Each structure stands twice: as structure tokens, then as C-alpha cells.
């Protein structure tokens, strides 16, 4: 039985709900130039990172998000050599991307250096690829980096951002997706963390619309469980310059590294669309 006195809570006020983790001890708190960063130790989920009151990452279940933000796109692109991660300061997505030997360069563009420094201290397991010679860590606004990127120079852009407020707001709009489209090469793929199908359906529909308007021929959403995010059900939306139904299944089956969640069957199953989601996209 866990201590049931010290709760850390994220309140989803718009949707009349909340999530609490018990046995919470605050290990760190600071106000960076961009956000309030807190780290807790919890009884059942290990360390927890909270940004501006929103739960971001726990030791226990971050693998779900980081694997599903990365491997599906990497096994869809025919030859991913250059990958860019916008946000992702906890470095978990970078670690998954660099498990792919075919990736020659992975650039992480995080606006807030403090998130990465705090992650290095409290989530060392997520930061094991930071010293990989293929990794580049930049601390600038991802909007600017993509705008200035050489046309056609990136194979995959992964938007591992916070919710669409503050500095992340511009990462969910058509102008940004247009810049991504320009920065991506042939068969280029954009991946956007796209929130909960239950709470954020309108946002998801708008993401598809903005991506199509920005010039991407195909868009697809994949779904996965994520205990610490609102509703426990999360998504990523992919936009492709090539065919998003392409799947290097044999490569996924023979991947030379271990995962906790992702595999070839999960890859295919994750794109199955619920009826309400299909109806909303068809509107
Ligand atoms: N997995 C998380 C989720 O979905 O809740 C996201 C975690 S990651 C820590 C999100 C990061 O995006 C934050 O560290 C934040 O500083 C960064 N970010 C927000 N806006 C950004 C921007 N315009 N450019 C680069 N990074 C940005």
C-alpha cells in the first residue's frame, strides 16, 4: 500500500477531471525564462517532470510516448538519414531516434535549455544518447530553426512539444507546417504530438487540415495509451510528402535494438481509426 497523503495533481479544468500521483516528494523547482520546471519522486511512477503544472514524463511509462513518436515514422520513411526533433528537451525521443543505425544526424531543437539540463540530472536514462556523435543539441526556437533550414535537408521532423500554448502555440499552425514541408526532402515525414482523441478532437481535425493545406499529400493519426496525459489515451499525427502506408515491416521485425512497446504489429494496429474520429475527419 502506497502513502496516500502526498499527492501531486494535474487538473484538466476545461474537461472537469484531474490526475494525481501519490507519495510525491518535490526534488526540484525553478522558473526558467520559458516555464516552471518541477521534478517529483513518486511512489508508483518513479520520477515525474512537470512543466507549468502539466505532467510531461515519468520513469515508468515514458517509453510509450517516445517509442510511438519516433519508430513508426522511422520505419515509414524509406531511408531516414537526417532527423530533427523540435522540443523534446527530456531527450527521450532523441534516444529512440538514435537507436536506428541508418540515422546519420539527429538535431534536437529545444527552446528551453533548462529542461534538458534538469533531465540530464533527474532522468539520466533518457539522456544516454546525448553524447552520441550523431546528436546535435540546439537551444533555440524550433519555429526559427525550421524557417531557416535548407530546403529538402531533413528526412523526418518530430514535433515533441508541449500543449499548443505559449512558445509551442506556433508549432500547431499552417505556416509552421509549410516551413516543415519546405525543409523536408522527398518522402519527408512530419510527426506532431497531437493530444487526446477524447479531449482534443477539434484540434486533431485542425492539425490534419493545416498539414494538407501546407502541401502534404497524406496525413494519418496513430493512437497509443499514455497514463499520465489527459484521458490516458494519446496520439501522434503524421504528414507525408510520400506514401505514409509504406512500412519497412521486415526492418521493424528485425530491428537491432530492444523496445518496450513498439513492434511491427503495434505499428500497423496503431493507425486503426475509431468511428468518431473517422466521422470528424470526413467532415
Ligand atoms: N512529452 C511531452 C508532452 O507531450 O507533454 C512533451 C515533452 S517535451 C519536454 C516538450 C518541450 O517542448 C518542452 O521542453 C518545451 O520547452 C519545448 N518547446 C515548446 N515550444 C517550443 C518551441 N517553439 N521550440 C522548441 N521547443 C519548444
Coordinates of C-alpha atoms and ligand atoms in Angstrom, one line a residue:
X1 CA 0.0 0.0 0.0
X2 CA 1.4 3.4 -1.0
X3 CA 1.5 6.6 1.0
X4 CA -1.8 8.2 0.3
X5 CA -1.1 11.6 1.8
X6 CA 1.3 13.4 -0.6
X7 CA -0.4 13.8 -3.9
X8 CA 0.8 15.7 -6.9
X9 CA -2.1 16.6 -9.2
X10 CA -2.6 17.9 -12.7
X11 CA -6.0 19.5 -13.1
X12 CA -7.7 19.4 -16.5
X13 CA -10.1 22.3 -15.7
X14 CA -11.6 22.6 -19.2
X15 CA -12.6 18.9 -19.1
X16 CA -13.6 18.6 -15.4
X17 CA -11.0 16.0 -14.4
X18 CA -7.6 15.5 -12.9
X19 CA -4.8 13.0 -12.4
X20 CA -2.9 12.5 -9.1
X21 CA 0.2 10.5 -8.3
X22 CA 0.8 9.7 -4.7
X23 CA 3.8 9.5 -2.4
X24 CA 5.2 12.7 -4.1
X25 CA 8.3 14.4 -2.9
X26 CA 9.4 17.6 -4.7
X27 CA 13.1 17.2 -5.7
X28 CA 13.5 20.4 -7.8
X29 CA 11.6 23.5 -8.7
X30 CA 12.7 26.5 -10.8
X31 CA 11.3 29.2 -13.1
X32 CA 13.2 29.2 -16.4
X33 CA 12.8 32.0 -18.9
X34 CA 10.1 29.9 -20.5
X35 CA 8.3 27.8 -17.9
X36 CA 8.1 26.5 -14.3
X37 CA 10.0 23.2 -14.1
X38 CA 9.3 20.8 -11.3
X39 CA 10.6 17.3 -10.6
X40 CA 9.0 14.9 -8.1
X41 CA 9.8 11.5 -6.9
X42 CA 6.5 9.4 -6.7
X43 CA 5.6 6.2 -5.1
X44 CA 4.5 4.2 -8.1
X45 CA 5.8 6.1 -11.2
X46 CA 9.3 7.0 -10.2
X47 CA 10.5 10.5 -11.2
X48 CA 8.0 12.9 -12.7
X49 CA 8.7 16.1 -14.7
X50 CA 6.0 18.8 -14.6
X51 CA 6.2 21.9 -16.9
X52 CA 3.8 24.8 -16.0
X53 CA 1.7 22.4 -14.0
X54 CA 1.4 19.8 -16.8
X55 CA 2.7 16.3 -16.3
X56 CA 5.3 15.6 -19.0
X57 CA 7.4 12.4 -18.3
X58 CA 7.6 9.7 -15.7
X59 CA 10.2 7.0 -15.4
X60 CA 7.6 4.3 -15.5
X61 CA 5.7 4.9 -18.7
X62 CA 7.6 7.5 -20.9
X63 CA 8.6 4.6 -23.3
X64 CA 5.1 4.6 -24.7
X65 CA 5.2 8.2 -25.9
X66 CA 8.9 8.2 -27.0
X67 CA 8.7 5.0 -29.0
X68 CA 5.5 5.9 -30.7
X69 CA 6.7 9.4 -31.6
X70 CA 9.7 8.0 -33.4
X71 CA 9.7 4.4 -34.6
X72 CA 6.5 4.5 -36.8
X73 CA 7.9 7.4 -38.8
X74 CA 11.4 6.0 -39.0
X75 CA 10.0 2.7 -40.4
X76 CA 7.7 4.5 -42.8
X77 CA 10.4 6.7 -44.4
X78 CA 12.4 4.6 -47.0
X79 CA 15.8 5.9 -45.9
X80 CA 15.8 8.3 -42.9
X81 CA 19.3 9.8 -42.5
X82 CA 18.6 13.2 -41.0
X83 CA 16.0 13.6 -38.2
X84 CA 15.1 16.8 -36.4
X85 CA 13.2 16.9 -33.1
X86 CA 11.5 20.1 -32.2
X87 CA 11.1 20.4 -28.4
X88 CA 11.8 17.0 -26.8
X89 CA 14.0 18.5 -24.1
X90 CA 13.8 15.5 -21.9
X91 CA 15.8 13.7 -24.7
X92 CA 13.7 10.5 -24.7
X93 CA 12.8 10.9 -28.4
X94 CA 16.4 11.6 -29.3
X95 CA 17.4 8.4 -27.6
X96 CA 14.9 6.4 -29.6
X97 CA 15.8 8.0 -32.9
X98 CA 19.5 7.2 -32.4
X99 CA 18.7 3.5 -32.0
X100 CA 18.4 3.5 -35.8
X101 CA 21.8 2.8 -37.3
X102 CA 20.7 4.3 -40.6
X103 CA 20.3 7.8 -39.0
X104 CA 23.4 9.8 -39.6
X105 CA 22.3 13.1 -37.9
X106 CA 19.7 13.9 -35.2
X107 CA 19.2 17.5 -34.3
X108 CA 17.2 18.4 -31.2
X109 CA 15.9 21.9 -31.1
X110 CA 14.7 22.7 -27.7
X111 CA 13.8 26.3 -26.8
X112 CA 14.5 25.9 -23.1
X113 CA 18.0 24.6 -22.2
X114 CA 17.0 24.2 -18.6
X115 CA 14.6 21.4 -19.4
X116 CA 17.5 19.4 -20.9
X117 CA 19.9 20.2 -18.0
X118 CA 17.3 19.2 -15.5
X119 CA 16.5 16.0 -17.5
X120 CA 20.2 15.1 -17.5
X121 CA 20.2 15.3 -13.7
X122 CA 16.9 13.5 -12.9
X123 CA 16.3 11.4 -16.0
X124 CA 19.8 10.1 -16.9
X125 CA 18.3 7.0 -18.6
X126 CA 16.6 9.3 -21.2
X127 CA 19.8 11.2 -21.9
X128 CA 22.1 8.3 -22.7
X129 CA 22.3 9.3 -26.4
X130 CA 23.1 12.9 -25.8
X131 CA 26.8 12.2 -26.3
X132 CA 26.3 10.2 -29.5
X133 CA 28.5 11.8 -32.2
X134 CA 25.4 11.9 -34.5
X135 CA 23.4 14.0 -31.9
X136 CA 23.3 17.8 -32.0
X137 CA 21.5 19.7 -29.2
X138 CA 20.5 23.2 -30.0
X139 CA 18.7 25.6 -27.7
X140 CA 16.7 27.9 -29.9
X141 CA 13.1 28.4 -31.0
X142 CA 12.1 25.5 -33.3
X143 CA 9.9 27.8 -35.4
X144 CA 13.0 29.8 -36.4
X145 CA 15.2 26.7 -36.9
X146 CA 12.7 25.2 -39.4
X147 CA 12.2 28.5 -41.2
X148 CA 15.9 28.9 -41.7
X149 CA 16.6 25.2 -42.6
X150 CA 17.9 24.5 -46.1
X151 CA 15.1 23.3 -48.3
X152 CA 14.9 19.5 -48.6
X153 CA 17.6 19.0 -46.0
X154 CA 15.7 16.9 -43.4
X155 CA 14.0 13.5 -43.8
X156 CA 11.9 13.5 -40.6
X157 CA 10.7 16.3 -38.4
X158 CA 9.3 15.2 -35.0
X159 CA 7.4 17.9 -33.1
X160 CA 7.7 16.7 -29.5
X161 CA 6.2 19.8 -28.0
X162 CA 4.2 20.9 -25.0
X163 CA 0.5 21.7 -25.5
X164 CA -0.4 24.4 -28.0
X165 CA 0.0 27.4 -25.7
X166 CA 3.0 29.8 -25.1
X167 CA 6.0 29.1 -27.2
X168 CA 4.5 25.9 -28.6
X169 CA 1.4 27.5 -30.0
X170 CA 3.0 28.3 -33.3
X171 CA 4.1 24.7 -33.7
X172 CA 0.5 23.7 -34.5
X173 CA -0.3 26.0 -37.3
X174 CA -0.3 26.0 -41.1
X175 CA 2.6 28.5 -41.5
X176 CA 4.9 26.2 -39.5
X177 CA 3.8 23.1 -41.3
X178 CA 4.6 25.0 -44.6
X179 CA 8.1 25.7 -43.4
X180 CA 8.4 22.0 -42.4
X181 CA 7.2 20.9 -45.9
X182 CA 9.9 23.1 -47.4
X183 CA 12.7 21.8 -45.1
X184 CA 11.7 18.1 -45.8
X185 CA 13.2 16.2 -48.7
X186 CA 11.4 13.7 -51.0
X187 CA 9.4 11.2 -48.9
X188 CA 9.8 13.6 -45.9
X189 CA 7.6 13.0 -42.9
X190 CA 6.4 15.4 -40.2
X191 CA 5.3 13.9 -36.9
X192 CA 3.2 16.1 -34.5
X193 CA 2.3 15.0 -30.9
X194 CA -1.5 15.6 -31.3
X195 CA -3.0 15.3 -27.8
X196 CA -6.0 13.2 -26.8
X197 CA -8.7 12.0 -29.2
X198 CA -11.3 12.3 -26.4
X199 CA -10.5 15.8 -25.3
X200 CA -8.9 17.4 -28.4
X201 CA -10.7 16.1 -31.4
X202 CA -11.2 19.6 -32.9
X203 CA -7.5 20.3 -32.5
X204 CA -6.7 17.0 -34.2
X205 CA -9.0 17.8 -37.1
X206 CA -7.4 21.2 -37.5
X207 CA -3.9 19.6 -37.5
X208 CA -4.9 17.4 -40.4
X209 CA -6.4 20.4 -42.3
X210 CA -3.3 22.6 -41.7
X211 CA -1.0 19.8 -42.8
X212 CA -2.9 19.2 -46.0
X213 CA -3.1 22.9 -46.7
X214 CA 0.6 23.2 -46.1
X215 CA 1.1 20.8 -49.1
X216 CA 1.4 17.3 -47.5
X217 CA -0.4 14.8 -49.7
X218 CA -1.2 12.3 -46.9
X219 CA -1.9 12.6 -43.2
X220 CA -2.5 9.8 -40.7
X221 CA -3.0 9.7 -36.9
X222 CA -1.8 6.9 -34.7
X223 CA -3.0 6.2 -31.2
X224 CA -1.4 4.8 -28.0
X225 CA -2.0 4.6 -24.3
X226 CA -0.3 7.2 -22.1
X227 CA -1.3 7.0 -18.4
X228 CA -0.1 10.5 -17.3
X229 CA -1.7 12.5 -20.1
X230 CA -5.3 13.6 -20.0
X231 CA -7.7 10.6 -20.6
X232 CA -4.7 8.2 -20.7
X233 CA -5.1 8.0 -24.5
X234 CA -2.8 9.9 -26.7
X235 CA -1.9 10.4 -30.4
X236 CA 0.7 11.5 -32.9
X237 CA -0.3 12.8 -36.4
X238 CA 2.0 12.1 -39.4
X239 CA 2.1 14.2 -42.6
X240 CA 3.9 12.8 -45.6
X241 CA 5.3 14.1 -48.8
X242 CA 5.4 10.4 -49.9
X243 CA 3.3 7.4 -49.0
X244 CA 2.6 7.0 -45.3
X245 CA 1.3 3.5 -45.9
X246 CA 4.8 2.5 -46.8
X247 CA 6.1 0.3 -44.0
X248 CA 9.5 -1.3 -43.8
X249 CA 8.0 -4.2 -41.9
X250 CA 11.0 -6.6 -42.3
X251 CA 13.3 -3.9 -40.9
X252 CA 10.9 -3.4 -38.0
X253 CA 10.7 -7.2 -37.4
X254 CA 14.5 -7.4 -37.4
X255 CA 15.3 -4.2 -35.5
X256 CA 18.7 -4.5 -33.9
X257 CA 17.6 -3.0 -30.5
X258 CA 15.0 -3.6 -27.8
X259 CA 11.8 -1.7 -27.3
X260 CA 9.1 -1.9 -24.6
X261 CA 6.0 -1.2 -26.7
X262 CA 6.7 -0.7 -30.4
X263 CA 6.9 -3.6 -32.7
X264 CA 5.7 -4.4 -36.3
X265 CA 2.2 -5.4 -35.2
X266 CA 1.8 -2.4 -33.0
X267 CA 2.9 -0.2 -35.9
X268 CA 0.1 -1.4 -38.1
X269 CA -2.6 -1.6 -35.3
X270 CA -1.8 1.9 -34.0
X271 CA -3.2 3.6 -37.2
X272 CA -6.7 2.0 -36.8
X273 CA -9.2 4.8 -36.5
X274 CA -12.1 4.9 -34.1
X275 CA -15.5 5.6 -35.7
X276 CA -16.0 9.0 -34.1
X277 CA -12.5 10.0 -35.4
X278 CA -13.2 8.9 -38.9
X279 CA -16.5 10.8 -38.9
X280 CA -14.9 14.0 -37.7
X281 CA -12.1 13.8 -40.3
X282 CA -14.6 13.2 -43.1
X283 CA -16.5 16.4 -42.3
Ligands
LIG1 N1 6.1 14.5 -24.0 C1 5.6 15.8 -23.7 C2 4.1 16.0 -23.9 O1 3.6 15.7 -24.9 O2 3.5 16.5 -22.9 C3 6.5 16.9 -24.3 C4 7.7 16.9 -23.5 S1 9.0 18.0 -24.1 C5 9.7 18.3 -22.5 C6 8.2 19.5 -24.7 C7 9.3 20.6 -24.9 O3 8.8 21.4 -26.0 C8 9.4 21.5 -23.7 O4 10.7 21.2 -23.1 C9 9.3 22.9 -24.3 O5 10.3 23.8 -23.8 C10 9.6 22.6 -25.8 N2 9.1 23.7 -26.7 C11 7.9 24.3 -26.6 N3 7.8 25.2 -27.6 C12 9.0 25.1 -28.3 C13 9.5 25.8 -29.5 N4 8.8 26.8 -30.1 N5 10.7 25.4 -30.0 C14 11.4 24.4 -29.3 N6 11.0 23.8 -28.2 C15 9.8 24.1 -27.7

